[in-house]
Coordinates of C-alpha atoms and ligand atoms in Angstrom, one line a residue:
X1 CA -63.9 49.4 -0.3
X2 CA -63.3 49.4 3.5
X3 CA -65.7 51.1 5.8
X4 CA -62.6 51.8 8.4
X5 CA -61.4 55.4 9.1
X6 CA -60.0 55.7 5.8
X7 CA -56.2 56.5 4.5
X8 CA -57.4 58.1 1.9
X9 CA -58.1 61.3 3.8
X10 CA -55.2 62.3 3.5
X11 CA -55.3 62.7 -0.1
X12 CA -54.8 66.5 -0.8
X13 CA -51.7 66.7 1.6
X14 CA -49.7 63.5 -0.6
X15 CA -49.0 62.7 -4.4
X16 CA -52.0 62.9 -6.2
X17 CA -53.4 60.1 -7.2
X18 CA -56.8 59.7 -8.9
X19 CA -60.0 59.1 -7.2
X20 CA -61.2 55.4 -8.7
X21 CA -57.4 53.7 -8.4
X22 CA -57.5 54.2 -4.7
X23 CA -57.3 51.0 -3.3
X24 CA -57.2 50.4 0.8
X25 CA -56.9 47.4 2.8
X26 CA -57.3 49.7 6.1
X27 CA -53.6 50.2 6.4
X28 CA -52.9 53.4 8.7
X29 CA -54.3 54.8 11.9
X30 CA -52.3 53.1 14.0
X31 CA -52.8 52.9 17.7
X32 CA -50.9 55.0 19.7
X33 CA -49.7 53.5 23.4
X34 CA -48.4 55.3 26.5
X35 CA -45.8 53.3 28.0
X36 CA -47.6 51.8 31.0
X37 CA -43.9 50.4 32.4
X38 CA -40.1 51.2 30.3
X39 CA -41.7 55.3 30.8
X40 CA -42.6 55.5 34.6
X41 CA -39.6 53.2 35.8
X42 CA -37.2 55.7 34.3
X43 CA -39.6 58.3 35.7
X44 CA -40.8 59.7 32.1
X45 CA -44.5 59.8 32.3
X46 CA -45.1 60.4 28.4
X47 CA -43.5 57.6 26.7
X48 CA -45.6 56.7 23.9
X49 CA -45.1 53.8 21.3
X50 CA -47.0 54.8 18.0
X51 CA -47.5 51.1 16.8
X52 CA -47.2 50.5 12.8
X53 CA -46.9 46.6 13.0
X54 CA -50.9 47.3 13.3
X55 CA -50.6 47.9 9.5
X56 CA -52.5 45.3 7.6
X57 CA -48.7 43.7 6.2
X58 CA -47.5 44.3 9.7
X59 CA -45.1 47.1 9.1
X60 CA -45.5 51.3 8.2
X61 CA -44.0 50.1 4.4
X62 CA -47.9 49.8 3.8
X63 CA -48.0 53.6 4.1
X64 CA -45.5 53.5 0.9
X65 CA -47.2 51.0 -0.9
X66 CA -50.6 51.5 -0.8
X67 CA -50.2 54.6 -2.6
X68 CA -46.9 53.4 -5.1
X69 CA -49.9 50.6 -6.1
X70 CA -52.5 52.8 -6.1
X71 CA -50.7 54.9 -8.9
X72 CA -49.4 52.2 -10.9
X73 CA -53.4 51.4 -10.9
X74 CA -54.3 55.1 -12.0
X75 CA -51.5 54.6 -14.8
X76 CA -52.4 51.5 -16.3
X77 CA -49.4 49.4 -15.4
X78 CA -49.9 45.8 -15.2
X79 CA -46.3 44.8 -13.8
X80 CA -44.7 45.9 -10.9
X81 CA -40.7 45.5 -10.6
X82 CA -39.5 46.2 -6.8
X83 CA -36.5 45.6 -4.7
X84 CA -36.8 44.7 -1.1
X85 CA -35.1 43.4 2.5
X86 CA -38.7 42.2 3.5
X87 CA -41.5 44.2 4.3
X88 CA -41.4 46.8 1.3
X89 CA -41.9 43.5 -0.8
X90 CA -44.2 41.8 1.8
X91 CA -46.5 45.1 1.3
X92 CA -46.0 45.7 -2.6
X93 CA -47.1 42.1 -2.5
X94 CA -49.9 42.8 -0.7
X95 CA -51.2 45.7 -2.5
X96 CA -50.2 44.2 -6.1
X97 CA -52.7 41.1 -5.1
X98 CA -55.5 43.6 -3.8
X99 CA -55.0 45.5 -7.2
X100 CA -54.5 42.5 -9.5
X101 CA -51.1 43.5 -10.7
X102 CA -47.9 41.1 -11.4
X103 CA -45.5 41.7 -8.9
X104 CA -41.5 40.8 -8.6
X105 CA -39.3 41.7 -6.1
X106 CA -35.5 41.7 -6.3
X107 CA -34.5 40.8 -2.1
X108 CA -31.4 40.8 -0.1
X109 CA -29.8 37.2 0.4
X110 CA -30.3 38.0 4.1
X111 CA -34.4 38.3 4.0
X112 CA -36.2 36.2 6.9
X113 CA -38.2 33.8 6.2
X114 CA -41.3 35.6 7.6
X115 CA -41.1 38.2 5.2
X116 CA -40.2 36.4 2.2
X117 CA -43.4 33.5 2.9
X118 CA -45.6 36.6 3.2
X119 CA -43.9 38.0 -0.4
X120 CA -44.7 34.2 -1.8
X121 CA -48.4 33.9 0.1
X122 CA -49.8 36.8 -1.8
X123 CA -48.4 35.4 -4.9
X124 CA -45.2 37.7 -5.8
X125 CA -42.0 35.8 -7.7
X126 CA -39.0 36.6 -5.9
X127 CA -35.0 36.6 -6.6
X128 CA -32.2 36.7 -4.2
X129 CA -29.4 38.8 -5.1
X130 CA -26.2 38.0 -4.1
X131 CA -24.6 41.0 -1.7
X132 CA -27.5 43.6 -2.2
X133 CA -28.0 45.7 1.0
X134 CA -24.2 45.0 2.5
X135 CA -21.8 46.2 -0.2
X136 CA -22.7 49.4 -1.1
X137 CA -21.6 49.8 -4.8
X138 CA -23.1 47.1 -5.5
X139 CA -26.4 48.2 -3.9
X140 CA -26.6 51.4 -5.9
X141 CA -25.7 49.0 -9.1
X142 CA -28.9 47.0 -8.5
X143 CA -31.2 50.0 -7.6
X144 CA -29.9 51.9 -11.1
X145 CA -30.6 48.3 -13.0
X146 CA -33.8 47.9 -11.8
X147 CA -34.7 51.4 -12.9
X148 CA -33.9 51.0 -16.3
X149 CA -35.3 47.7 -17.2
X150 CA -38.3 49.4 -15.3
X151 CA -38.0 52.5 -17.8
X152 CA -38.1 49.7 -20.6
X153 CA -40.6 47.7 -19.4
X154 CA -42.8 51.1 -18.6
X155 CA -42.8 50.2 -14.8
X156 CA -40.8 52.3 -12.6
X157 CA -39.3 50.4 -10.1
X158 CA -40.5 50.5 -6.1
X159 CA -38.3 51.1 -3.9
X160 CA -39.1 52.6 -0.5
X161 CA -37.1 56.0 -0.7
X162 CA -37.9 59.7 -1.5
X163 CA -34.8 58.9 -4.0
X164 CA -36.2 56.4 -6.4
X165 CA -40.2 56.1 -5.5
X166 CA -41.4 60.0 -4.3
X167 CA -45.2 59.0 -5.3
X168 CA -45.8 56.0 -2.9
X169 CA -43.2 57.5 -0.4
X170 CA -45.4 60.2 0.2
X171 CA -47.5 58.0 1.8
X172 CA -45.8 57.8 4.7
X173 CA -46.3 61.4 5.6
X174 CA -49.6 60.4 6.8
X175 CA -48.2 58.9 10.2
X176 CA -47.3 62.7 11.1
X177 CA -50.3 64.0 10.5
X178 CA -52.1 60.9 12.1
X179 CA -49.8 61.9 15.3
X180 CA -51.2 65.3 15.2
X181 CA -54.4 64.2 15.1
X182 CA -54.2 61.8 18.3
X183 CA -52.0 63.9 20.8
X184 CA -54.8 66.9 19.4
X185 CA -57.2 64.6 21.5
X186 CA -55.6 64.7 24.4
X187 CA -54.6 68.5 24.1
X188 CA -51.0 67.6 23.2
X189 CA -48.3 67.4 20.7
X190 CA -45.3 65.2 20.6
X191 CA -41.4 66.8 21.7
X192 CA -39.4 64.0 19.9
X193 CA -40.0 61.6 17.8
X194 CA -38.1 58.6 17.6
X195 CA -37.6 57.0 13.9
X196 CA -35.5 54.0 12.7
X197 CA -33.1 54.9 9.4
X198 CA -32.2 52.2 7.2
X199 CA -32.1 53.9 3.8
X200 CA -33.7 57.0 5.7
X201 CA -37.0 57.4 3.7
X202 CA -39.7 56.8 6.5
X203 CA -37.3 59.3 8.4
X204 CA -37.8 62.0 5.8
X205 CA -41.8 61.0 5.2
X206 CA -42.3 61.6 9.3
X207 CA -40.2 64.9 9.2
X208 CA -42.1 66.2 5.9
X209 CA -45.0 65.3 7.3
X210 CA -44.4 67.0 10.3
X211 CA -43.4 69.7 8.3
X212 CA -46.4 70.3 6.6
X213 CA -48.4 70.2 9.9
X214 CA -46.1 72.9 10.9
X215 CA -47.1 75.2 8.4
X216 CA -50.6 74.8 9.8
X217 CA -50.1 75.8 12.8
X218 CA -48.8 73.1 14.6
X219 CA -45.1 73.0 16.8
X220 CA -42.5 71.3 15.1
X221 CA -40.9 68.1 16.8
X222 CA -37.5 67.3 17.1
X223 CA -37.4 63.9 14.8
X224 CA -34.6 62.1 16.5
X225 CA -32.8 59.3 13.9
X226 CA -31.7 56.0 14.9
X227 CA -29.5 53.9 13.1
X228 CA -27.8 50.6 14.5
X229 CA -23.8 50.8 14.8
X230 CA -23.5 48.3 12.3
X231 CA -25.0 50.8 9.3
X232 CA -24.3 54.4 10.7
X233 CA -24.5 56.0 7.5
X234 CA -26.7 59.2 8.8
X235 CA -26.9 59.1 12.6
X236 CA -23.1 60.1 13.8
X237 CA -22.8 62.5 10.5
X238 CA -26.0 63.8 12.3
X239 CA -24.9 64.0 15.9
X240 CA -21.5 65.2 14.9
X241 CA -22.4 68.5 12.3
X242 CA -21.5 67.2 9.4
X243 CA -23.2 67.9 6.2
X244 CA -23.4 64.3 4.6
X245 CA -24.6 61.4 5.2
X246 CA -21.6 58.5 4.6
X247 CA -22.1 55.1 2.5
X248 CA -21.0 52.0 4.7
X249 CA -20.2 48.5 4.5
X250 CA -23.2 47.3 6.5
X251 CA -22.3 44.9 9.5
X252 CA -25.7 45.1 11.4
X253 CA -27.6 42.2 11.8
X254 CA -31.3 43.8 11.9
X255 CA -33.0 42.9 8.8
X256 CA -34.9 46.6 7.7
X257 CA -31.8 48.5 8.2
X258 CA -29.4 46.9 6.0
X259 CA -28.6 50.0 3.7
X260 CA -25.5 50.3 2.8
X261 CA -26.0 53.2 0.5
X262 CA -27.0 56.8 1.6
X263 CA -29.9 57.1 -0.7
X264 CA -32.5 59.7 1.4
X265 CA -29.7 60.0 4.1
X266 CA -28.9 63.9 2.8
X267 CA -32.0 65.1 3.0
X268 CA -32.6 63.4 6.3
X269 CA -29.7 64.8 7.9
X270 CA -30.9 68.8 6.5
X271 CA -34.5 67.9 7.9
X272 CA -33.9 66.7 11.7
X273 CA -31.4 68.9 11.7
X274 CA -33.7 71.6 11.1
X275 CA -36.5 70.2 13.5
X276 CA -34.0 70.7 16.3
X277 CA -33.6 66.2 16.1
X278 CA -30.3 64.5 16.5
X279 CA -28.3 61.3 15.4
X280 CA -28.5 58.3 18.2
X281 CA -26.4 54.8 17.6
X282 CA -27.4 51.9 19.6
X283 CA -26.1 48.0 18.6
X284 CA -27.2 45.0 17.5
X285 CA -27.5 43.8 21.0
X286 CA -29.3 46.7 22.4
X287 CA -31.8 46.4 20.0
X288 CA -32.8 42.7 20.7
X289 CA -32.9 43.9 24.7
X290 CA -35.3 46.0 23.6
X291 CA -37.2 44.3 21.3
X292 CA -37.6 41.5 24.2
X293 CA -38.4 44.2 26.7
X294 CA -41.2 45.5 24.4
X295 CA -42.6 41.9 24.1
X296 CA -42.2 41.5 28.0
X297 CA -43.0 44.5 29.7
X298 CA -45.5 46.6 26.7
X299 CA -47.4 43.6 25.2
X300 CA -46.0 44.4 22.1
X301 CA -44.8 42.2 19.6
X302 CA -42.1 44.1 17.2
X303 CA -39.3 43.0 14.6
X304 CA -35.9 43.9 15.7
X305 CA -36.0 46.9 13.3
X306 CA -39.6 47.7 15.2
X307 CA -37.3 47.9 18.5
X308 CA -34.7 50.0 17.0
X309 CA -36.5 53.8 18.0
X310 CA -37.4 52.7 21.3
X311 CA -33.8 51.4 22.1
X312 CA -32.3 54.8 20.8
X313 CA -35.4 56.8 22.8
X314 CA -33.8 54.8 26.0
X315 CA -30.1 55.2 25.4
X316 CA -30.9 58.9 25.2
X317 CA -33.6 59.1 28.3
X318 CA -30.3 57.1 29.9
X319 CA -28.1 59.6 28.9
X320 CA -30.0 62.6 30.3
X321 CA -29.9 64.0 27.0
X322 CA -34.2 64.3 27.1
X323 CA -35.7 66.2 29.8
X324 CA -38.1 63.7 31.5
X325 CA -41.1 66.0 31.0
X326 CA -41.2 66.0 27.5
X327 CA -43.5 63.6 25.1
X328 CA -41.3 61.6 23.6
X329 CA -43.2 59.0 20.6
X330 CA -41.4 55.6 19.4
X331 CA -42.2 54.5 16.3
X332 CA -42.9 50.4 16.5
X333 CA -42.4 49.9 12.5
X334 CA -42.6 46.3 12.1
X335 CA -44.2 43.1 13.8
X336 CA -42.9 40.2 15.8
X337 CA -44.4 37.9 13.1
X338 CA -41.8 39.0 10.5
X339 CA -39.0 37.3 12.2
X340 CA -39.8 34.3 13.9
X341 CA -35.9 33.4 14.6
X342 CA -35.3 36.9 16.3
X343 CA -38.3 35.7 18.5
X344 CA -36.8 32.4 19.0
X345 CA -33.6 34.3 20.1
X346 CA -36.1 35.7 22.5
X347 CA -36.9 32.9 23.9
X348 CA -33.6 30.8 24.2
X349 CA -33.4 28.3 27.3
X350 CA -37.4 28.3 27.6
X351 CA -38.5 24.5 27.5
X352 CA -42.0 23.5 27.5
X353 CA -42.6 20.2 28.9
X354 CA -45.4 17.8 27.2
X355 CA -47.1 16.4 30.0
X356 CA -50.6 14.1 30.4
X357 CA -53.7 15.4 32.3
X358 CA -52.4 14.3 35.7
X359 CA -49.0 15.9 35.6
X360 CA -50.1 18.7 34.0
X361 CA -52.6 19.0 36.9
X362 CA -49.6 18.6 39.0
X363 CA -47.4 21.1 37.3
X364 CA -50.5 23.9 37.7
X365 CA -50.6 23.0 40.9
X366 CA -47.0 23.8 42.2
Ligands
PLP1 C1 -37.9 49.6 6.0 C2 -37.9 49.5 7.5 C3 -37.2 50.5 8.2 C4 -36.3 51.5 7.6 O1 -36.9 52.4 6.7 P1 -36.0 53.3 5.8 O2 -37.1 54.1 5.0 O3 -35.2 52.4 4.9 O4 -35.1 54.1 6.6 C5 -37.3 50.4 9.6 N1 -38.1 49.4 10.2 C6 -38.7 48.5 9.5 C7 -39.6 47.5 10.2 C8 -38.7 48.5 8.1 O5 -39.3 47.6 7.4

């Protein structure tokens, strides 16, 4: 039980999933920030950073797996098989512990060591397997393995796309409607809403969500995708009218968004499309810029994937491509405390001396 504003709300708009099996660990309504710097000094007053590394894992994949646990609870299961590049396992892991179910979790060589302690801590066993997430044959190998020793074993697999895991995926819906909800308070509605793509299924849950909101009553947002260059498999396809989304031989560096494979890419592409959204590419390099800005000039501690909507949001409030009146919402999907050794990047060429009282005195006083 948790006596916060509860998740569960939201019930009769995602997979159903029965009353008693749904667990909660307060993972959703997020805070919503207006840009109190980045915003005005480009002269865009409604910047806002919608901020999911509040989550109780510290990233929106607790959306996903609250519910994906919730129904393996309803059904019995007592073994959960998942594959991960960090925080889809770091909150399976979570939710398996909270729901006292076995949990293992197949993870890209390339997993930081935040996210895979925080897999260990709550007491999942874990494998490394060799090239997952960069060669993308060989990704879609390992997904269509895991789903049929999960088929055997009578535990479907979770993974964090529409594609494979539809039940817990619907989860993440609930961060539209939770949008809805906070820009109704302050008579409002977003224009754009930025979203990182990996494998693209948080991109689809936000635009279905949106969707459905839509059909109430509500405008529709343009859902802009951003992808880094390094694993462009939907945002240039997007951008440049092309039906398909394209598989890749990922290069990027930003743990999250090492999907090779298009998996929910289609659909993603059809969606923002349709919500009037379009593809925007930024690099490895921007993204860490932007992560530090965040950290610097926000107060707000992200991963480098967390920085990745914000950095696109930019490049296109750069570009003139957004008209500097509009409400524009970046989605912050993953904490600082994931990574440490992006933060450390952060921070390279700080020193901090180890001084006694008097020079320390001295120091303060300079
Ligand atoms: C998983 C993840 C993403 C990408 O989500 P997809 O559903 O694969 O597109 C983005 N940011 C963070 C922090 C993530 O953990």
């Amino acid at each position: 039980m948790s006596l916060s504003k509860n998740f569960w709300r939201w019930a009769d708009k995602i997979s159903f999933v029965e009353e008693g099996s749904r667990i909660t660990l307060g993972e959703g309504d997020t805070p919503l920030i207006r840009s109190r710097h980045i915003g005005p000094q480009m002269e865009f007053e409604h910047l806002y950073f919608k901020l999911e590394t509040a989550n109780p894992s510290g990233s929106f994949k607790d959306r996903f797996a609250v519910v994906a646990v919730a129904d393996l609870l309803s059904r019995g299961v007592k073994k959960c098989l998942a594959t991960s590049s960090g925080n889809t396992g770091a909150a399976i892991a979570t939710y398996c512990a909270a729901a006292g179910i076995e949990c293992t979790i197949a993870i890209l060589e390339t997993t930081p060591l935040g996210k895979l302690t925080q897999m260990l801590a709550h007491g999942a066993k874990l494998v490394r397997v060799k090239g997952f997430g960069l060669d993308p044959k060989l990704s879609e190998a390992i997904f269509e393995m895991l789903s049929r020793i999960g088929k055997e074993q009578g535990c479907p697999p979770q993974i964090s796309a529409f594609h494979y895991s539809p039940v817990g995926m619907s989860g993440t819906q609930t961060i539209s409607y939770e949008l809805a909800e906070q820009f109704a308070e302050i008579e409002s509605y977003p224009d754009h809403v930025f979203v990182p793509a990996g494998g693209g299924g948080f991109a689809l849950g936000t635009i279905v969500g949106f969707e459905q909101m839509a059909q109430t009553g509500y405008p529709m947002p343009a859902v802009e995708i951003v992808q880094p260059e390094g694993n462009d498999t939907i945002a240039s396809a997007l951008r440049n009218g092309k039906e398909k989304a394209n598989a890749v031989n990922c290069t990027t560096a930003i743990s999250g968004l090492q999907v090779a494979s298009v998996i929910d890419g289609d659909d993603v592409l059809t969606h923002a499309r349709a919500s009037g959204g379009t593809g925007h590419i930024v690099t490895d390099d921007d993204i860490w810029k932007v992560q530090k800005r965040l950290a610097r000039e926000e107060g707000i501690f992200s991963e480098p994937a967390g920085a990745v909507a914000t950095a696109g949001a930019l490049k296109a409030m750069a570009a003139g491509e957004i008209d500097p009146g509009k409400k524009i919402v970046c989605l912050v999907t993953g904490s600082g405390f994931k990574d440490p050794v992006s933060i450390d990047k952060m921070n390279e060429g700080i020193e901090v001396p180890t001084l006694d009282i008097d020079e320390t005195a001295a120091l303060l006083q300079s």
